[in-house]
Short mmCIF file of C-alpha atoms in Angstrom, two decimals:
data_model
loop_
_atom_site.label_atom_id
_atom_site.label_comp_id
_atom_site.label_asym_id
_atom_site.label_seq_id
_atom_site.Cartn_x
_atom_site.Cartn_y
_atom_site.Cartn_z
CA MET A 1 -26.15 -1.85 -11.91
CA LYS A 2 -22.57 -1.21 -12.74
CA CYS A 3 -19.82 0.35 -10.36
CA LEU A 4 -16.40 1.34 -11.35
CA LEU A 5 -13.81 1.71 -8.61
CA ILE A 6 -10.42 3.56 -9.12
CA ASN A 7 -7.14 3.60 -7.43
CA PRO A 8 -5.28 6.95 -8.08
CA PHE A 9 -1.49 6.99 -8.90
CA TYR A 10 1.17 7.15 -6.38
CA PRO A 11 4.69 6.57 -6.93
CA ILE A 12 6.36 3.12 -6.91
CA SER A 13 8.85 4.25 -4.31
CA GLU A 14 5.93 3.93 -1.82
CA THR A 15 6.10 -0.16 -2.35
CA PRO A 16 2.49 -0.47 -3.33
CA SER A 17 0.63 -3.49 -2.88
CA PRO A 18 -2.75 -4.61 -4.63
CA PRO A 19 -5.41 -2.39 -3.34
CA LEU A 20 -7.03 -4.50 -0.62
CA GLY A 21 -9.53 -1.89 0.43
CA LEU A 22 -10.96 -1.68 -3.13
CA ALA A 23 -11.01 -5.49 -3.24
CA TYR A 24 -13.06 -5.66 -0.22
CA LEU A 25 -15.65 -2.89 -1.61
CA ALA A 26 -15.75 -4.79 -5.04
CA ALA A 27 -16.41 -8.12 -3.26
CA ALA A 28 -19.30 -6.38 -1.16
CA LEU A 29 -20.84 -5.01 -4.37
CA GLU A 30 -20.53 -8.30 -6.36
CA LYS A 31 -22.38 -10.15 -3.57
CA ALA A 32 -25.02 -7.48 -3.78
CA GLY A 33 -25.42 -8.44 -7.40
CA VAL A 34 -23.54 -5.19 -8.74
CA THR A 35 -21.33 -5.59 -11.76
CA VAL A 36 -17.76 -4.11 -10.72
CA LYS A 37 -14.70 -3.29 -12.47
CA ILE A 38 -11.54 -1.98 -10.77
CA LEU A 39 -8.98 0.47 -12.53
CA ASP A 40 -5.55 0.69 -10.85
CA TYR A 41 -3.63 3.58 -12.02
CA VAL A 42 -0.54 2.74 -9.69
CA VAL A 43 0.27 0.09 -12.31
CA TYR A 44 -1.12 1.55 -15.44
CA PRO A 45 -0.47 4.94 -17.22
CA TYR A 46 -3.12 7.56 -16.76
CA SER A 47 -4.59 10.09 -19.03
CA ARG A 48 -8.11 11.68 -19.53
CA ASP A 49 -8.56 9.88 -22.76
CA ILE A 50 -7.54 6.53 -21.25
CA LEU A 51 -10.13 7.02 -18.54
CA LYS A 52 -12.73 8.06 -20.93
CA ALA A 53 -12.19 5.05 -23.24
CA ALA A 54 -12.54 2.85 -20.01
CA ILE A 55 -15.77 4.67 -19.08
CA ASP A 56 -17.31 4.33 -22.64
CA LYS A 57 -16.50 0.79 -22.65
CA PHE A 58 -17.98 -0.24 -19.20
CA ALA A 59 -20.74 2.25 -19.00
CA PRO A 60 -20.77 2.46 -15.19
CA ASP A 61 -23.72 3.94 -13.28
CA MET A 62 -21.34 4.97 -10.23
CA ILE A 63 -17.62 5.54 -9.96
CA GLY A 64 -15.97 5.40 -6.57
CA VAL A 65 -12.46 6.86 -6.09
CA THR A 66 -10.32 6.10 -3.09
CA SER A 67 -7.87 8.62 -1.51
CA VAL A 68 -5.16 8.77 1.16
CA THR A 69 -3.71 12.23 1.81
CA MET A 70 -0.78 11.81 -0.64
CA THR A 71 -3.05 10.74 -3.63
CA PHE A 72 -5.85 13.26 -3.07
CA GLU A 73 -4.77 15.66 -5.70
CA ASN A 74 -4.63 12.66 -8.16
CA ALA A 75 -7.84 11.51 -7.22
CA ALA A 76 -9.30 14.99 -7.47
CA THR A 77 -7.96 15.10 -10.97
CA ILE A 78 -9.72 11.74 -11.80
CA VAL A 79 -13.01 12.85 -10.26
CA ARG A 80 -12.99 16.03 -12.49
CA ASP A 81 -12.20 14.04 -15.59
CA ILE A 82 -14.95 11.68 -14.85
CA LYS A 83 -17.42 14.74 -14.89
CA GLU A 84 -15.94 15.98 -18.13
CA THR A 85 -16.94 12.54 -19.84
CA GLY A 86 -20.54 12.92 -18.63
CA GLU A 87 -22.71 13.08 -15.69
CA ILE A 88 -21.87 10.05 -13.71
CA LEU A 89 -22.41 9.69 -9.93
CA THR A 90 -19.19 10.09 -8.24
CA VAL A 91 -18.31 8.80 -4.89
CA MET A 92 -14.94 9.35 -2.95
CA GLY A 93 -13.81 7.47 0.03
CA GLY A 94 -10.53 6.54 2.01
CA PRO A 95 -8.86 8.27 5.00
CA HIS A 96 -8.22 11.79 3.45
CA VAL A 97 -11.72 12.58 2.44
CA SER A 98 -13.11 10.82 5.64
CA MET A 99 -11.16 13.17 7.70
CA CYS A 100 -12.16 16.35 5.85
CA PRO A 101 -15.38 15.88 3.91
CA ALA A 102 -16.52 19.43 4.13
CA ASP A 103 -13.23 20.73 2.87
CA THR A 104 -13.11 18.35 -0.09
CA MET A 105 -16.92 19.26 -1.15
CA ALA A 106 -15.72 22.85 -1.14
CA VAL A 107 -12.53 22.47 -2.97
CA LEU A 108 -13.94 19.57 -5.37
CA PRO A 109 -17.58 20.43 -6.45
CA GLU A 110 -17.38 17.52 -8.97
CA THR A 111 -17.67 15.15 -6.10
CA ASP A 112 -21.18 14.03 -5.38
CA ILE A 113 -20.94 11.79 -2.30
CA ILE A 114 -18.24 11.14 0.25
CA VAL A 115 -18.28 8.02 2.32
CA ILE A 116 -16.98 8.31 6.03
CA GLY A 117 -14.79 5.33 7.48
CA GLU A 118 -15.45 1.67 6.67
CA GLY A 119 -17.20 1.37 3.29
CA GLU A 120 -18.29 -2.12 2.65
CA ASP A 121 -21.79 -1.64 3.92
CA THR A 122 -22.17 1.97 2.81
CA ILE A 123 -21.13 1.35 -0.83
CA VAL A 124 -23.94 -1.15 -1.09
CA ARG A 125 -26.31 1.07 0.19
CA LEU A 126 -25.32 3.73 -2.36
CA ALA A 127 -25.59 1.30 -5.12
CA GLU A 128 -29.11 0.22 -4.02
CA GLU A 129 -30.09 3.88 -3.95
CA ALA A 130 -28.41 4.72 -7.15
CA ALA A 131 -30.61 2.25 -9.01
CA GLY A 132 -33.76 3.25 -7.00
CA GLY A 133 -35.14 6.47 -5.56
CA ARG A 134 -31.55 8.13 -4.85
CA ARG A 135 -32.73 9.06 -1.31
CA TRP A 136 -29.23 9.60 0.12
CA ASP A 137 -30.44 10.64 3.28
CA ARG A 138 -31.46 7.04 3.95
CA VAL A 139 -27.68 6.01 3.82
CA PRO A 140 -25.72 6.53 7.21
CA GLY A 141 -22.18 7.77 7.22
CA ILE A 142 -22.04 9.81 4.08
CA VAL A 143 -21.80 13.44 3.08
CA TYR A 144 -23.59 14.42 -0.25
CA ARG A 145 -24.87 17.35 -2.17
CA GLU A 146 -28.48 18.41 -2.20
CA ALA A 147 -28.79 21.02 -4.85
CA GLU A 148 -26.23 23.63 -3.47
CA VAL A 149 -26.32 22.49 0.04
CA VAL A 150 -23.91 19.93 1.57
CA VAL A 151 -25.71 17.42 3.86
CA GLU A 152 -23.91 14.97 6.36
CA THR A 153 -26.15 12.00 7.34
CA PRO A 154 -25.79 10.55 10.86
CA TYR A 155 -22.72 8.42 11.26
CA LYS A 156 -23.08 4.71 11.34
CA ALA A 157 -23.80 3.43 14.92
CA TYR A 158 -22.32 0.08 14.14
CA SER A 159 -19.00 -1.39 12.67
CA VAL A 160 -18.55 -3.80 9.75
CA ASP A 161 -18.82 -7.46 10.69
CA VAL A 162 -15.48 -8.46 9.28
CA ASN A 163 -16.44 -12.20 9.41
CA ALA A 164 -19.48 -11.48 7.33
CA LEU A 165 -17.40 -9.90 4.63
CA PRO A 166 -16.82 -12.04 1.45
CA MET A 167 -13.19 -12.69 0.46
CA PRO A 168 -11.69 -9.75 -1.22
CA ALA A 169 -12.46 -9.50 -5.03
CA ARG A 170 -8.62 -9.93 -6.04
CA HIS A 171 -9.78 -11.33 -9.37
CA LEU A 172 -10.56 -7.80 -10.43
CA LEU A 173 -6.98 -6.61 -9.66
CA PRO A 174 -3.97 -6.66 -12.00
CA LEU A 175 -2.14 -9.09 -9.43
CA GLY A 176 0.26 -9.87 -12.43
CA ARG A 177 1.62 -6.35 -12.67
CA TYR A 178 2.49 -6.39 -8.91
CA LYS A 179 4.08 -9.62 -9.45
CA ALA A 180 6.12 -8.25 -12.09
CA LEU A 181 7.25 -5.30 -9.98
CA ASN A 182 8.07 -7.84 -7.08
CA MET A 183 5.70 -6.12 -4.79
CA PRO A 184 3.89 -7.84 -1.79
CA VAL A 185 0.45 -8.76 -1.48
CA SER A 186 -1.40 -7.88 1.73
CA ILE A 187 -4.22 -9.45 4.05
CA THR A 188 -5.72 -8.24 7.10
CA THR A 189 -6.89 -10.56 10.08
CA SER A 190 -8.51 -7.78 12.27
CA ARG A 191 -9.77 -4.22 12.33
CA GLY A 192 -10.02 -1.59 14.85
CA CYS A 193 -7.20 0.00 17.03
CA PRO A 194 -7.50 0.82 20.79
CA PHE A 195 -4.35 2.95 20.87
CA LYS A 196 -4.36 6.62 20.81
CA CYS A 197 -1.05 7.57 18.81
CA ILE A 198 -1.45 11.22 17.97
CA PHE A 199 0.00 10.85 14.47
CA CYS A 200 -2.34 8.17 13.17
CA VAL A 201 -5.81 8.22 11.68
CA GLY A 202 -6.36 4.48 11.99
CA ARG A 203 -8.59 4.61 14.99
CA LYS A 204 -10.82 7.29 13.48
CA MET A 205 -11.15 5.24 10.28
CA VAL A 206 -11.89 1.85 11.68
CA GLY A 207 -12.85 2.47 15.50
CA ALA A 208 -11.35 1.64 18.71
CA LYS A 209 -12.86 -1.77 19.09
CA VAL A 210 -10.77 -4.61 17.72
CA ARG A 211 -12.75 -7.12 15.51
CA TYR A 212 -10.99 -10.39 14.75
CA ARG A 213 -11.60 -12.61 11.77
CA ASP A 214 -11.95 -16.07 12.35
CA PRO A 215 -8.70 -17.93 11.97
CA VAL A 216 -9.96 -20.46 9.50
CA LYS A 217 -11.33 -17.74 7.12
CA VAL A 218 -7.74 -15.90 7.30
CA VAL A 219 -5.99 -19.05 6.45
CA ASP A 220 -8.53 -19.79 3.80
CA GLU A 221 -7.53 -16.56 2.26
CA LEU A 222 -3.83 -17.21 2.83
CA GLU A 223 -4.25 -20.55 1.02
CA VAL A 224 -5.43 -18.60 -2.14
CA LEU A 225 -2.61 -16.17 -1.98
CA ARG A 226 -0.03 -18.93 -1.64
CA GLY A 227 -1.40 -20.43 -4.98
CA MET A 228 -0.64 -17.05 -6.64
CA ASN A 229 3.11 -17.33 -5.70
CA PHE A 230 3.72 -13.86 -4.56
CA GLY A 231 7.17 -13.17 -3.46
CA GLN A 232 6.19 -11.63 -0.12
CA VAL A 233 2.87 -11.84 1.81
CA ASN A 234 2.23 -9.05 4.47
CA ILE A 235 -0.18 -9.30 7.28
CA ALA A 236 -1.08 -5.76 7.47
CA ASP A 237 -2.71 -5.33 10.81
CA ASP A 238 -1.10 -3.05 13.13
CA LEU A 239 -2.05 -5.27 15.93
CA PHE A 240 -1.83 -8.80 14.63
CA THR A 241 -0.07 -9.99 17.87
CA SER A 242 -2.18 -7.96 20.34
CA ASN A 243 -4.58 -10.88 20.94
CA HIS A 244 -2.41 -13.95 21.50
CA ARG A 245 -5.14 -16.40 21.25
CA HIS A 246 -6.26 -14.97 17.97
CA CYS A 247 -2.65 -14.87 16.61
CA MET A 248 -1.79 -18.33 17.94
CA GLY A 249 -4.99 -19.66 16.26
CA VAL A 250 -4.02 -18.26 12.99
CA CYS A 251 -0.45 -19.80 13.18
CA ASP A 252 -1.92 -23.21 14.40
CA GLU A 253 -4.25 -23.19 11.36
CA ILE A 254 -1.30 -22.43 9.08
CA LEU A 255 0.57 -25.21 10.54
CA ARG A 256 -2.37 -27.82 10.49
CA ARG A 257 -2.62 -27.15 6.78
CA ASN A 258 1.23 -27.44 6.30
CA LEU A 259 0.89 -24.26 4.02
CA ALA A 260 4.72 -23.59 3.72
CA LEU A 261 4.07 -19.86 3.30
CA LYS A 262 6.45 -17.22 4.00
CA TRP A 263 4.85 -14.21 5.52
CA SER A 264 5.58 -10.94 7.38
CA SER A 265 3.59 -8.89 9.75
CA PHE A 266 3.53 -5.62 11.81
CA ALA A 267 3.53 -5.61 15.58
CA ARG A 268 4.07 -3.40 18.64
CA VAL A 269 6.90 -4.02 20.81
CA ASP A 270 4.77 -4.37 23.97
CA LEU A 271 2.46 -7.05 22.31
CA VAL A 272 4.99 -9.61 21.34
CA THR A 273 6.40 -12.35 23.43
CA PRO A 274 9.16 -15.18 22.85
CA ASP A 275 6.38 -17.86 22.53
CA ILE A 276 4.34 -15.85 20.13
CA LEU A 277 7.33 -15.02 18.07
CA LYS A 278 8.46 -18.56 18.05
CA LYS A 279 4.88 -19.81 16.98
CA MET A 280 4.95 -17.13 14.28
CA LYS A 281 8.21 -18.47 12.97
CA GLU A 282 7.11 -22.01 12.85
CA ALA A 283 4.11 -20.81 10.87
CA GLY A 284 6.42 -19.14 8.23
CA CYS A 285 6.76 -15.66 9.73
CA VAL A 286 10.14 -14.27 8.26
CA ALA A 287 9.94 -10.41 9.25
CA VAL A 288 8.05 -8.26 11.80
CA SER A 289 8.00 -4.41 11.39
CA PHE A 290 7.84 -2.34 14.69
CA GLY A 291 6.81 1.48 14.81
CA VAL A 292 9.15 2.68 17.62
CA GLU A 293 9.15 6.50 16.50
CA THR A 294 11.79 7.91 18.76
CA ALA A 295 14.39 7.07 21.29
CA ASP A 296 13.20 9.90 23.47
CA PRO A 297 11.02 8.72 26.42
CA GLY A 298 9.54 12.16 26.61
CA ILE A 299 8.53 12.29 22.98
CA LEU A 300 7.07 8.86 23.37
CA LYS A 301 4.93 10.00 26.26
CA THR A 302 3.80 13.03 24.12
CA ILE A 303 2.60 11.05 21.09
CA LYS A 304 0.82 8.51 23.42
CA LYS A 305 2.87 5.73 21.97
CA GLY A 306 2.63 3.69 25.03
CA ILE A 307 5.90 1.70 24.85
CA THR A 308 9.41 1.93 26.63
CA LEU A 309 13.04 1.48 25.16
CA ASP A 310 13.32 -1.58 27.06
CA GLN A 311 10.48 -3.24 25.66
CA VAL A 312 11.96 -2.34 22.15
CA LEU A 313 15.16 -3.91 23.04
CA ALA A 314 13.42 -6.90 24.43
CA ALA A 315 11.31 -7.32 21.23
CA ILE A 316 14.42 -7.09 19.12
CA GLY A 317 16.16 -9.60 21.19
CA ALA A 318 13.26 -12.04 21.05
CA CYS A 319 12.85 -11.70 17.27
CA MET A 320 16.55 -12.55 16.90
CA GLU A 321 16.09 -15.55 19.17
CA ALA A 322 13.27 -16.85 17.19
CA GLY A 323 14.93 -16.30 14.00
CA ILE A 324 12.44 -13.60 12.70
CA ALA A 325 14.03 -10.48 11.04
CA PRO A 326 13.30 -7.41 12.94
CA HIS A 327 12.78 -4.04 11.27
CA VAL A 328 12.03 -0.71 13.11
CA SER A 329 10.72 2.59 11.73
CA PHE A 330 11.34 6.06 13.30
CA ILE A 331 9.49 9.23 12.66
CA LEU A 332 11.41 12.34 12.70
CA GLY A 333 10.23 15.90 13.47
CA LEU A 334 7.66 14.83 16.22
CA PRO A 335 6.72 17.25 18.99
CA GLY A 336 9.67 18.10 21.33
CA GLU A 337 12.27 17.01 18.73
CA THR A 338 15.75 18.74 19.30
CA PRO A 339 19.16 18.07 17.75
CA LYS A 340 19.82 15.94 21.07
CA THR A 341 16.65 13.65 20.37
CA LEU A 342 17.59 13.40 16.80
CA GLU A 343 21.17 12.20 17.83
CA GLU A 344 19.58 9.76 20.30
CA THR A 345 17.27 8.24 17.76
CA GLN A 346 20.08 7.68 15.21
CA ALA A 347 22.26 6.13 18.03
CA PHE A 348 19.40 4.02 19.09
CA GLY A 349 18.84 2.73 15.64
CA GLU A 350 22.46 1.71 15.32
CA GLN A 351 22.23 -0.01 18.72
CA LEU A 352 19.29 -1.92 17.27
CA ARG A 353 21.31 -2.58 14.12
CA ALA A 354 24.21 -4.11 16.05
CA MET A 355 21.64 -6.51 17.69
CA GLY A 356 20.59 -7.57 13.98
CA ALA A 357 17.79 -5.40 13.24
CA SER A 358 17.22 -3.11 10.28
CA TYR A 359 15.83 0.36 10.44
CA GLY A 360 14.61 3.41 8.60
CA PHE A 361 13.26 6.96 8.96
CA HIS A 362 9.94 8.67 8.07
CA LEU A 363 9.36 12.39 8.30
CA LEU A 364 6.33 13.53 10.25
CA ALA A 365 3.34 14.05 8.01
CA PRO A 366 0.41 15.69 10.00
CA PHE A 367 -2.54 14.02 8.35
CA PRO A 368 -5.94 15.57 8.40
CA GLY A 369 -7.90 14.20 11.26
CA THR A 370 -4.97 13.32 13.57
CA GLU A 371 -4.42 14.89 16.91
CA ILE A 372 -1.01 16.06 16.05
CA ARG A 373 -2.60 18.22 13.49
CA GLU A 374 -5.23 19.44 15.40
CA ARG A 375 -3.07 20.52 18.29
CA ALA A 376 -0.17 21.67 16.18
CA GLU A 377 0.39 25.11 17.82
CA GLU A 378 -0.01 23.63 21.45
CA LEU A 379 2.49 20.82 20.55
CA GLY A 380 4.96 23.26 19.12
CA ILE A 381 4.69 22.05 15.65
CA GLN A 382 4.78 24.27 12.67
CA ILE A 383 3.09 22.83 9.46
CA LEU A 384 4.94 24.17 6.51
CA SER A 385 2.76 22.71 3.80
CA ASP A 386 -0.80 21.76 2.93
CA HIS A 387 0.25 20.48 -0.44
CA TRP A 388 -1.14 17.33 -0.24
CA PRO A 389 1.29 15.40 -2.54
CA ASP A 390 4.04 16.31 -0.17
CA TYR A 391 2.42 14.17 2.64
CA HIS A 392 4.52 11.02 1.57
CA ALA A 393 6.78 11.02 4.83
CA ASN A 394 10.03 11.41 2.87
CA LYS A 395 10.11 15.19 2.91
CA ALA A 396 10.06 17.54 5.69
CA ILE A 397 6.80 19.49 5.95
CA VAL A 398 6.95 20.35 9.85
CA GLU A 399 9.43 22.05 12.11
CA THR A 400 9.86 22.20 15.82
CA PRO A 401 11.18 25.24 17.59
CA ALA A 402 14.63 23.62 17.96
CA VAL A 403 14.75 21.65 14.65
CA ASP A 404 14.19 23.18 11.09
CA SER A 405 12.98 21.35 8.02
CA THR A 406 16.52 21.45 6.49
CA ALA A 407 18.04 19.42 9.58
CA LEU A 408 15.30 16.56 9.19
CA ASP A 409 15.77 16.56 5.35
CA ARG A 410 19.54 16.25 6.01
CA ILE A 411 19.09 13.02 8.05
CA ALA A 412 16.68 11.58 5.61
CA GLY A 413 18.90 12.48 2.80
CA LYS A 414 21.95 11.06 4.37
CA TRP A 415 20.16 7.87 5.10
CA ASN A 416 19.11 7.63 1.35
CA TYR A 417 22.67 8.33 0.36
CA ASP A 418 24.03 5.68 2.44
CA PHE A 419 21.64 3.34 1.25
CA ASP A 420 22.78 4.23 -2.53
CA ILE A 421 26.52 3.82 -1.29
CA TRP A 422 25.53 0.18 -0.08
CA LEU A 423 23.94 -0.55 -3.48
CA GLY A 424 27.10 0.66 -5.15
CA GLU A 425 29.03 -1.74 -2.91
CA ILE A 426 27.05 -4.60 -3.86
CA LYS A 427 27.33 -3.61 -7.52
CA ASP A 428 31.04 -3.61 -7.00
CA LYS A 429 30.97 -6.99 -5.41
CA MET A 430 28.92 -8.46 -8.11
CA ASP A 431 31.38 -6.96 -10.81
CA ALA A 432 34.23 -8.70 -8.78
CA GLY A 433 32.33 -11.89 -8.41
CA THR A 434 32.22 -11.74 -4.52
CA ALA A 435 28.73 -10.87 -3.70
CA LEU A 436 26.59 -13.29 -1.90
CA PRO A 437 23.66 -14.60 -3.50
CA GLU A 438 21.25 -12.72 -1.15
CA GLU A 439 23.35 -9.54 -1.46
CA ALA A 440 23.16 -9.64 -5.21
CA TRP A 441 19.32 -10.34 -5.41
CA GLN A 442 18.65 -7.14 -3.56
CA LEU A 443 20.15 -5.02 -6.27
CA ILE A 444 19.03 -7.42 -9.06
CA SER A 445 15.37 -7.20 -7.60
CA LEU A 446 15.50 -3.49 -7.43
CA GLU A 447 16.66 -3.30 -11.18
CA ASN A 448 13.75 -5.59 -12.20
CA THR A 449 11.24 -3.44 -10.58
CA VAL A 450 12.58 -0.28 -12.19
CA ILE A 451 12.70 -1.79 -15.64
CA ASN A 452 9.26 -3.36 -15.64
CA TYR A 453 7.56 -0.34 -14.20
CA ASP A 454 9.26 1.92 -16.82
CA LEU A 455 7.88 -0.61 -19.41
CA MET A 456 4.32 -0.47 -17.81
CA MET A 457 3.99 2.99 -17.43
CA LYS A 458 5.39 3.81 -20.85
CA SER A 459 3.14 1.09 -22.48
CA VAL A 460 6.15 -0.44 -24.25
CA LEU A 461 4.68 -4.02 -24.57
CA GLU A 462 1.29 -2.60 -25.81
CA ALA A 463 3.27 -0.50 -28.38
CA SER A 464 6.01 -3.18 -29.41
CA GLY A 465 5.06 -6.56 -27.84
CA THR A 466 3.36 -8.00 -31.07
CA TRP A 467 5.01 -9.04 -34.23
CA PRO A 468 4.69 -11.58 -37.16
CA ILE A 469 7.04 -14.63 -36.47
CA ASN A 470 6.87 -15.89 -40.04
CA GLY A 471 7.02 -19.59 -39.34
CA ALA A 472 10.04 -19.03 -36.99
CA PRO A 473 10.36 -21.71 -34.15
CA ALA A 474 8.06 -20.66 -31.13
CA ASP A 475 10.70 -21.26 -28.62
CA PRO A 476 9.81 -18.98 -25.70
CA GLN A 477 13.25 -18.06 -24.67
CA ALA A 478 14.06 -17.15 -28.33
CA LEU A 479 10.80 -14.99 -28.57
CA LEU A 480 11.74 -13.33 -25.23
CA ALA A 481 15.21 -12.30 -26.57
CA ASP A 482 13.54 -10.94 -29.56
CA LEU A 483 11.21 -8.95 -27.34
CA ALA A 484 13.93 -7.61 -25.41
CA GLN A 485 15.75 -6.53 -28.39
CA ARG A 486 12.70 -4.63 -29.55
CA ILE A 487 11.93 -2.76 -26.24
CA TYR A 488 15.09 -2.31 -24.20
CA GLU A 489 15.91 1.42 -25.38
CA PRO A 490 13.15 3.14 -23.41
CA THR A 491 14.42 1.72 -20.19
CA GLY A 492 18.05 3.00 -20.39
CA TYR A 493 19.40 -0.49 -19.74
CA PRO A 494 21.51 -2.65 -21.81
CA VAL A 495 19.35 -5.33 -23.83
CA GLU A 496 21.20 -8.20 -21.84
CA ARG A 497 19.82 -6.81 -18.51
CA VAL A 498 16.39 -6.13 -19.97
CA LEU A 499 16.39 -9.76 -21.06
CA GLU A 500 17.48 -11.08 -17.64
CA THR A 501 14.39 -9.00 -16.07
CA LEU A 502 11.96 -10.33 -18.68
CA THR A 503 13.07 -13.86 -18.04
CA TRP A 504 12.52 -13.47 -14.39
CA THR A 505 9.27 -12.07 -14.94
CA LEU A 506 8.04 -14.74 -17.28
CA THR A 507 9.21 -17.33 -14.65
CA THR A 508 7.31 -15.94 -11.74
CA GLY A 509 4.13 -15.50 -13.79
CA GLY A 510 4.11 -11.71 -14.52
CA LEU A 511 4.32 -11.93 -18.34
CA THR A 512 2.69 -14.04 -20.68
CA HIS A 513 2.44 -14.59 -24.41
CA THR A 514 0.18 -15.99 -27.10
CA ILE A 515 0.70 -16.89 -30.86
CA ASN A 516 -2.07 -16.62 -33.25
CA ASP A 517 -2.16 -16.53 -37.05
CA GLY A 518 1.60 -16.33 -37.18
CA ARG A 519 2.08 -13.34 -34.80
CA VAL A 520 3.21 -13.43 -31.32
CA LYS A 521 1.73 -11.11 -28.65
CA TRP A 522 3.44 -10.27 -25.27
CA GLU A 523 1.46 -8.96 -22.40
CA TRP A 524 1.51 -8.45 -18.67
CA ASN A 525 -0.36 -11.45 -17.06
CA ASP A 526 -2.68 -8.93 -15.45
CA TYR A 527 -5.25 -11.23 -13.91
CA LEU A 528 -3.96 -14.43 -12.37
#
């Protein structure tokens, strides 16, 4: 049995990380004896011909495609292209299709099966049925086609046992490409969310009951990630600090092994304490991100966030005292938003900045399955677009009676403009020789990402990264300089700047080369 799993394209501006969900699915399938391959079109170029070549080579029996709302149209294109190559079983999963399976089946008849919610157990059951009797009615938690009829099986009466899952199959992911883009790698230590924020689908996807992984297993995985030398490791749970004993257990295990690993996490402002943050700092935590959403207490109550501004201030103060960098995110365009609440939120962001925090804005995206979408009219929210690619939280697709989309876009645009001005100031300092190293690195790192991403998605290395060296000395730096001269033009950057990026990429392990029969071949070091 062979299964192909596919991650559809989404923009590099969304700061992608290696697809952890697909790695978990792949690990579950491999444990069950299925041969698995992952195609990640976030870091590879896509076309129907490219997909067809991969399918012809691997010959899968089943293909699974994941989808969040923003990537649904790209995922749909992939599913249609799969059916153009032959009659292969197509399975879709992820938050978007889990929240609207019937609509997906209606608009995308090429989809054979949709997996609802957590997928590890389900995908294994599907593989077993695909190899046998194809009795889809035996598999709980799916929607499938039976002739022209769409059938939904009973929802799973259990949650996945997170401690029974094998370690994610990251050996199937192109980790080297993410390293070359200076993107983070993520890990989770729990699943489930008891909170009821009306803009989030997390609770519906993974359930209300929080299931914690054994801290020893968590740190086993962190130890593996440390050996991969990623620039940043993110603990992606929203509730890492919710169970203090679990959080302390992970931190103590990191300290016991003396991992010397730098990592970041997400947290709620009402679930951190000075003691917890101090322990996290000792264990290598360098940054914590908080979703605060708004500075208006009335809106906080409406969206069921369950926090206060005093708790925000206390959390930021505790982070600063512990030596951890706090970051705060706000959502603009929530129910009850007015010009006054927008001003209050921006002013509160500046107050937090003065305390040492960074902050940023997202624009409300009313995802399918969220309470805010289902109650939009009651809450006074006008949804302006059901064009799913617009659901990236950087463009206003809602309005309130008091604030139109233009006003929301103006604020987000100003924030982006200010960021560009700040980058320009760093560039001026670099030219004058007065930039601090940490300032300069932020611009250098961004340019490295832009250059490498351009090279990847235009397949420049594949086209121009191999040539005869005719007995010349095989000095890596000389060969790298030759490579830069051959490939710099498509990036729009000077050859010297491209060489700097390639040198950094080689040093960090994202780039590799071989010499055979008098020819050098440069490649992305895809599989670490």
